[in-house]
Amino acid sequence: IDALLEDVVNDVAQTFGCSRSAVLLKDDKTNELVIAAVRGWTINYHMKGDRFKIGELGMVGHVGATEETYYAPDVTVDPYYQVSEDLTRSEVDIPLKSRGRLIGVFDAQHNDRNAFSPSRIKLLEALAGHIATAIENARMFQRERMEKERMRKELNEAQRIQLGLFPAESPTISRFAVNALCLPCQEVGGDWYDYLPLQDGRLAVVLADVSGKGMGAALLMSSTRSILRLVAETGLPPGQVLSRVNSILLRDFPEAKFVTMVYGLLDPKKRGIVFANAGHLHPLLVDSSGAHFLETDAGLPLGIREGSFSERAVEMASGNRLVFYSDGVTEAMNSSLQQYGETRRRDHVIKPSATVQSLLDEVRSFTAGQPASDDVTVVMIQTYEHAIQAANFT
């Protein structure tokens, strides 16, 4: 807005031959007019930021009170004129209005007496209308820019907080290596994974996806995380954990929102995992016979209605690989509107060299720069013969 008003006073002075010109904006809090841009003053120079009390000081104060154009063909005999420049002989002040509301005053001065004809004043009044519109547009743009900046800062802070909810490092557990990554499609998202060491040496592993995207999904994810962690600390079997979480969410979750979740318990003594699935994509197991999607008999997404969650036990022999993933992986789309899909995911995971990072890299390569439409999250659990091997892998 400062650059706009500087252009206004300079261009008007040059185009209309005014010796001096200024734009004053109304300060609604103090009921004053404040010089926002000025050109041409020499002696008794009025500085940018000088204030004039409306109804009390000078011609501009009078125009601020009446909200009507005021012209002094000879300022030396005008009752409202306050000397601001010895050379000024005629002055016109025009109210700047937007939607009927006074937002400022436009001031033009000349060294000659009666330098502003009626037609010239009408032209300046028409110009003042455009100036007022330009000022309001500039203010609107400034407000929008400030609001966007505020939202950007809030989103960055939300992203920082959400990233802090994810595990800082892979867990240490005998015979297993567990690694994961989450890539939100926006600054924040509804995907979440976590590791929860239990007192008996088992490790709870969870991957969840809250319906929706953005800030709303992130808030629901955060609350779901807190509930799940409290329930998981009891050490209950996965099916019972999901049932308890579901009961709480049914009381508190917004209507039409839900969470898909796969929750498993890694047991290093039994070298296996027991998991329950609440409407999430089927985990993918890679063993000596190939790659298999592991289904469970029952389990709707959390937050829809009461129900049971069946469990499935998986023996994890040395070299086996179990993968949890969100639908952002399978539904990642390329420029030809083809999805990455289950087949590509299975074919990649079955490779002996497959890792979480290599899978995400292949998804990125497949989409070739297409913007992600959903969060992408992968958790990979691998089994090794000795604990030292798992530690080295991690």
XYZ file of C-alpha atoms in Angstrom:
394
model
C 0.000 0.000 0.000
C 2.935 2.376 0.623
C 4.231 1.894 -2.919
C 0.718 2.374 -4.318
C 0.195 5.697 -2.538
C 3.632 7.001 -3.503
C 2.736 6.308 -7.135
C -0.599 8.099 -6.669
C 0.810 11.346 -5.294
C 3.664 11.427 -7.825
C 1.517 10.625 -10.868
C -1.267 13.039 -9.911
C 1.155 15.880 -9.302
C 2.866 15.322 -12.652
C -0.319 14.757 -14.673
C -2.348 17.664 -13.260
C 0.487 20.081 -12.665
C -0.045 20.228 -8.911
C 2.790 21.661 -6.909
C 1.944 19.492 -3.915
C -0.211 16.439 -3.293
C -0.824 14.018 -0.465
C -2.962 11.099 0.624
C -4.070 10.940 4.240
C -5.643 7.777 5.674
C -8.123 7.723 8.515
C -7.114 6.145 11.811
C -10.459 4.918 13.135
C -9.103 4.352 16.635
C -7.970 7.956 17.165
C -10.315 9.686 14.679
C -7.339 11.284 12.985
C -6.065 11.612 9.430
C -2.500 10.375 8.977
C -0.269 11.373 6.067
C 0.457 8.140 4.193
C 2.159 9.642 1.125
C 3.255 13.174 0.277
C 5.004 15.027 -2.537
C 6.217 18.587 -3.134
C 6.535 20.190 0.298
C 9.599 22.349 0.963
C 9.200 24.850 3.793
C 7.200 23.631 6.828
C 7.357 20.184 5.210
C 4.677 17.802 6.395
C 6.233 14.442 7.113
C 4.757 11.066 6.405
C 3.044 10.002 9.616
C 1.920 13.508 10.681
C -1.593 13.516 12.132
C -4.580 15.856 11.784
C -7.489 15.662 14.182
C -10.735 15.330 12.235
C -12.942 18.394 12.621
C -10.235 20.394 14.353
C -7.145 20.965 12.211
C -6.945 22.432 8.725
C -8.888 21.858 5.545
C -8.245 18.124 5.664
C -9.683 17.986 9.175
C -12.772 19.847 7.929
C -13.219 17.436 4.984
C -12.766 14.507 7.342
C -15.682 15.818 9.400
C -18.055 16.769 6.549
C -16.963 13.974 4.172
C -17.463 16.400 1.304
C -15.039 18.007 -1.133
C -13.735 21.401 -0.042
C -12.025 23.884 -2.346
C -10.148 27.017 -1.333
C -9.406 29.113 -4.455
C -7.332 31.457 -2.248
C -5.970 29.819 0.873
C -4.762 33.143 2.287
C -8.349 34.116 3.090
C -9.776 30.648 3.829
C -10.973 30.116 7.424
C -9.977 26.455 7.557
C -6.557 26.697 5.955
C -3.502 26.010 8.092
C -0.216 27.122 6.556
C 1.799 24.137 5.482
C 3.669 25.621 2.503
C 4.237 29.351 1.968
C 3.943 29.068 -1.820
C 0.501 27.415 -1.818
C -2.316 29.662 -3.057
C -5.141 27.206 -3.882
C -6.000 23.819 -2.449
C -8.642 21.164 -2.935
C -9.304 18.309 -0.498
C -11.472 15.379 -1.550
C -12.808 12.629 0.747
C -11.775 9.071 -0.064
C -14.699 6.716 0.519
C -15.192 2.997 0.237
C -18.722 1.589 0.460
C -19.895 4.873 1.897
C -17.293 4.885 4.642
C -14.559 7.535 4.924
C -11.114 5.973 4.640
C -9.034 9.091 3.972
C -8.573 12.401 2.193
C -6.828 13.296 -1.047
C -5.081 16.666 -1.005
C -3.887 18.704 -4.029
C -2.306 22.165 -3.923
C -1.121 24.719 -6.463
C 1.037 27.856 -6.389
C -1.553 29.819 -8.401
C -4.828 31.203 -7.093
C -7.979 29.496 -8.348
C -5.889 26.836 -10.143
C -8.618 24.185 -9.967
C -11.559 24.683 -12.313
C -14.907 22.953 -11.638
C -14.186 20.428 -14.394
C -10.719 19.770 -12.950
C -12.200 19.218 -9.498
C -14.787 16.783 -10.936
C -12.003 14.882 -12.631
C -10.032 14.726 -9.386
C -13.153 13.531 -7.546
C -13.574 10.727 -10.080
C -9.919 9.870 -9.647
C -10.365 9.886 -5.864
C -12.988 7.161 -6.234
C -10.472 4.964 -8.021
C -7.820 5.799 -5.441
C -10.166 4.708 -2.649
C -10.882 1.431 -4.447
C -7.171 0.844 -5.002
C -6.463 1.504 -1.323
C -9.124 -0.972 -0.214
C -7.848 -3.580 -2.682
C -4.301 -3.080 -1.420
C -5.481 -3.412 2.174
C -7.394 -6.560 1.297
C -4.335 -7.995 -0.388
C -2.246 -7.064 2.649
C -4.733 -8.717 5.005
C -4.821 -11.846 2.870
C -1.052 -11.947 2.742
C -0.827 -11.554 6.516
C -3.487 -14.225 6.987
C -1.628 -16.593 4.668
C 1.570 -15.905 6.551
C -0.193 -16.573 9.852
C -1.626 -19.818 8.491
C 1.767 -20.809 7.105
C 3.345 -20.308 10.517
C 0.550 -22.268 12.199
C 0.879 -25.093 9.686
C 4.638 -25.170 10.168
C 4.124 -25.322 13.920
C 1.489 -28.047 13.505
C 3.858 -29.973 11.264
C 6.645 -29.648 13.820
C 4.329 -30.905 16.560
C 3.028 -33.778 14.458
C 6.509 -34.875 13.446
C 7.319 -34.926 17.149
C 4.552 -37.511 17.645
C 6.314 -39.996 15.378
C 9.058 -42.202 16.842
C 12.437 -40.480 16.727
C 14.245 -43.730 15.922
C 13.678 -47.380 15.183
C 13.021 -49.571 18.238
C 15.557 -51.997 19.654
C 14.129 -55.490 20.014
C 15.806 -58.876 19.876
C 15.558 -60.773 16.557
C 13.579 -58.025 14.835
C 14.364 -54.910 12.836
C 11.503 -52.417 12.555
C 11.657 -49.379 10.282
C 9.038 -46.906 9.073
C 8.495 -43.647 7.203
C 5.523 -41.323 6.773
C 5.231 -38.706 4.019
C 2.193 -36.436 4.508
C 0.701 -35.174 1.229
C 0.117 -31.815 2.966
C 1.935 -30.040 5.785
C 0.105 -32.307 8.213
C -1.942 -35.433 7.681
C -3.928 -38.297 9.140
C -1.439 -41.163 8.794
C 0.433 -42.285 11.875
C 2.696 -45.094 12.991
C 4.146 -45.850 16.396
C 6.151 -48.303 18.504
C 5.259 -48.998 22.128
C 7.641 -51.158 24.213
C 5.716 -53.189 26.798
C 7.031 -54.235 30.203
C 7.091 -57.932 29.315
C 9.550 -57.362 26.445
C 7.006 -57.334 23.647
C 6.734 -54.448 21.227
C 3.449 -52.985 20.029
C 3.551 -51.748 16.421
C 0.705 -49.699 14.972
C -0.120 -48.041 11.676
C -3.303 -45.986 11.361
C -5.027 -43.727 8.851
C -7.659 -41.186 9.880
C -10.259 -40.371 7.240
C -9.732 -37.011 5.578
C -6.646 -34.889 5.110
C -4.980 -31.786 6.445
C -5.366 -30.153 9.839
C -8.642 -31.863 10.762
C -7.219 -35.321 10.125
C -4.057 -34.411 12.026
C -6.072 -33.367 15.099
C -8.064 -36.606 15.046
C -4.866 -38.570 14.548
C -3.340 -36.938 17.616
C -6.316 -37.789 19.811
C -6.447 -41.366 18.484
C -2.744 -41.758 19.217
C -3.237 -40.722 22.835
C -6.148 -43.115 23.314
C -4.325 -46.028 21.683
C -1.205 -45.490 23.785
C -3.193 -45.493 27.029
C -5.029 -48.687 26.107
C -1.941 -50.435 24.693
C -0.049 -50.016 27.963
C -2.392 -52.574 29.518
C -0.709 -55.277 27.418
C -4.060 -56.638 26.248
C -4.227 -58.735 23.065
C -4.566 -56.718 19.838
C -8.253 -57.528 19.328
C -9.173 -56.274 22.789
C -7.032 -53.159 22.385
C -8.875 -52.218 19.206
C -12.249 -52.928 20.844
C -11.497 -50.573 23.729
C -10.169 -47.853 21.445
C -13.234 -48.237 19.238
C -15.600 -47.828 22.190
C -13.913 -44.568 23.204
C -13.906 -43.193 19.668
C -17.596 -43.983 19.225
C -18.332 -41.628 22.121
C -16.019 -38.815 21.070
C -15.318 -38.936 17.330
C -17.098 -36.542 14.935
C -19.854 -38.052 12.848
C -18.764 -39.567 9.497
C -15.130 -39.768 10.647
C -13.309 -43.044 11.227
C -9.876 -44.597 11.599
C -8.427 -47.650 9.926
C -5.723 -49.310 11.982
C -3.538 -52.397 12.099
C -2.153 -53.164 15.541
C 0.326 -55.929 16.281
C 2.393 -57.307 19.153
C 5.922 -58.481 18.378
C 7.099 -61.239 20.700
C 10.860 -61.919 20.500
C 10.541 -65.054 22.715
C 8.057 -66.699 20.391
C 9.581 -65.007 17.327
C 6.182 -64.060 16.037
C 3.601 -61.338 15.794
C -0.098 -61.302 16.598
C -2.105 -58.533 14.950
C -5.668 -57.327 14.573
C -6.944 -55.217 11.717
C -9.587 -52.482 11.918
C -10.540 -52.000 8.285
C -6.973 -51.314 7.162
C -5.255 -52.717 4.081
C -4.089 -56.292 4.531
C -0.483 -56.588 5.739
C 1.931 -58.194 3.269
C 4.070 -61.122 4.460
C 7.153 -62.222 2.548
C 8.485 -65.650 3.499
C 10.240 -68.552 1.817
C 7.145 -69.360 -0.273
C 6.622 -65.839 -1.632
C 4.483 -62.831 -0.779
C 1.039 -63.161 0.830
C -1.627 -60.688 1.901
C -2.791 -61.554 5.416
C -6.520 -61.235 5.973
C -8.452 -61.319 9.238
C -12.013 -62.495 9.711
C -13.543 -59.409 11.316
C -12.736 -55.778 11.934
C -14.503 -52.636 10.741
C -12.748 -49.253 10.891
C -12.752 -47.652 14.323
C -15.417 -45.087 15.113
C -18.239 -46.575 12.990
C -20.035 -48.989 15.321
C -19.381 -51.566 18.008
C -17.852 -54.794 16.784
C -15.177 -57.409 17.342
C -11.674 -57.590 15.914
C -10.272 -60.983 15.108
C -6.580 -61.704 15.530
C -4.048 -63.469 13.396
C -0.775 -64.955 14.579
C 2.213 -65.028 12.239
C 5.406 -66.964 12.840
C 8.354 -64.873 11.718
C 11.140 -67.176 10.578
C 14.582 -65.789 9.864
C 14.494 -63.590 6.764
C 10.738 -63.063 6.831
C 9.389 -59.603 6.139
C 6.020 -58.167 7.232
C 4.869 -54.873 5.777
C 2.126 -52.497 6.970
C 1.264 -49.634 4.615
C -1.347 -46.946 4.016
C -3.520 -46.565 0.929
C -1.366 -43.636 -0.153
C 1.074 -46.282 -1.406
C -1.328 -48.353 -3.495
C -3.361 -45.367 -4.717
C -0.372 -43.247 -5.757
C -1.147 -42.210 -9.332
C 1.007 -41.367 -12.348
C 0.266 -38.927 -15.159
C -1.650 -41.659 -17.034
C -4.030 -42.018 -14.063
C -2.649 -45.468 -13.278
C -2.359 -46.477 -9.638
C 0.781 -47.987 -8.181
C -1.409 -50.830 -6.950
C -0.969 -54.007 -4.965
C 0.899 -55.963 -7.641
C 3.739 -53.454 -7.965
C 3.988 -53.177 -4.193
C 4.143 -56.951 -3.777
C 6.706 -57.327 -6.564
C 8.936 -54.729 -4.940
C 8.658 -55.983 -1.363
C 9.528 -59.534 -2.381
C 12.979 -58.405 -3.519
C 15.643 -59.368 -0.937
C 17.030 -55.814 -1.025
C 13.661 -54.129 -0.408
C 13.498 -51.520 2.354
C 11.018 -48.883 3.431
C 13.064 -46.241 1.640
C 13.384 -48.254 -1.584
C 9.599 -48.778 -1.680
C 8.899 -45.074 -1.229
C 11.529 -44.206 -3.811
C 9.838 -46.500 -6.317
C 6.449 -44.922 -5.580
C 7.950 -41.481 -6.228
C 9.528 -42.700 -9.443
C 6.210 -44.188 -10.543
C 4.275 -40.963 -9.940
C 7.051 -38.958 -11.685
C 6.372 -35.671 -9.948
C 2.589 -35.957 -9.774
C 1.323 -34.370 -6.542
C 0.428 -36.890 -3.865
C -3.290 -37.173 -3.159
C -2.884 -38.968 0.173
C -0.352 -39.562 2.928
C 2.136 -42.362 2.276
C 3.213 -44.518 5.221
C 5.116 -47.813 5.389
C 6.193 -49.969 8.347
C 8.501 -52.925 7.665
C 9.264 -55.678 10.199
C 12.116 -58.069 9.410
C 13.357 -61.094 11.327
C 16.985 -62.060 11.863
C 18.730 -65.008 13.453
C 20.546 -62.998 16.070
C 19.833 -59.768 17.834
C 23.133 -58.266 16.705
C 22.046 -58.569 13.071
C 18.844 -56.700 13.745
C 20.753 -53.940 15.495
C 23.135 -53.609 12.585
C 20.268 -53.398 10.109
C 18.578 -50.687 12.116
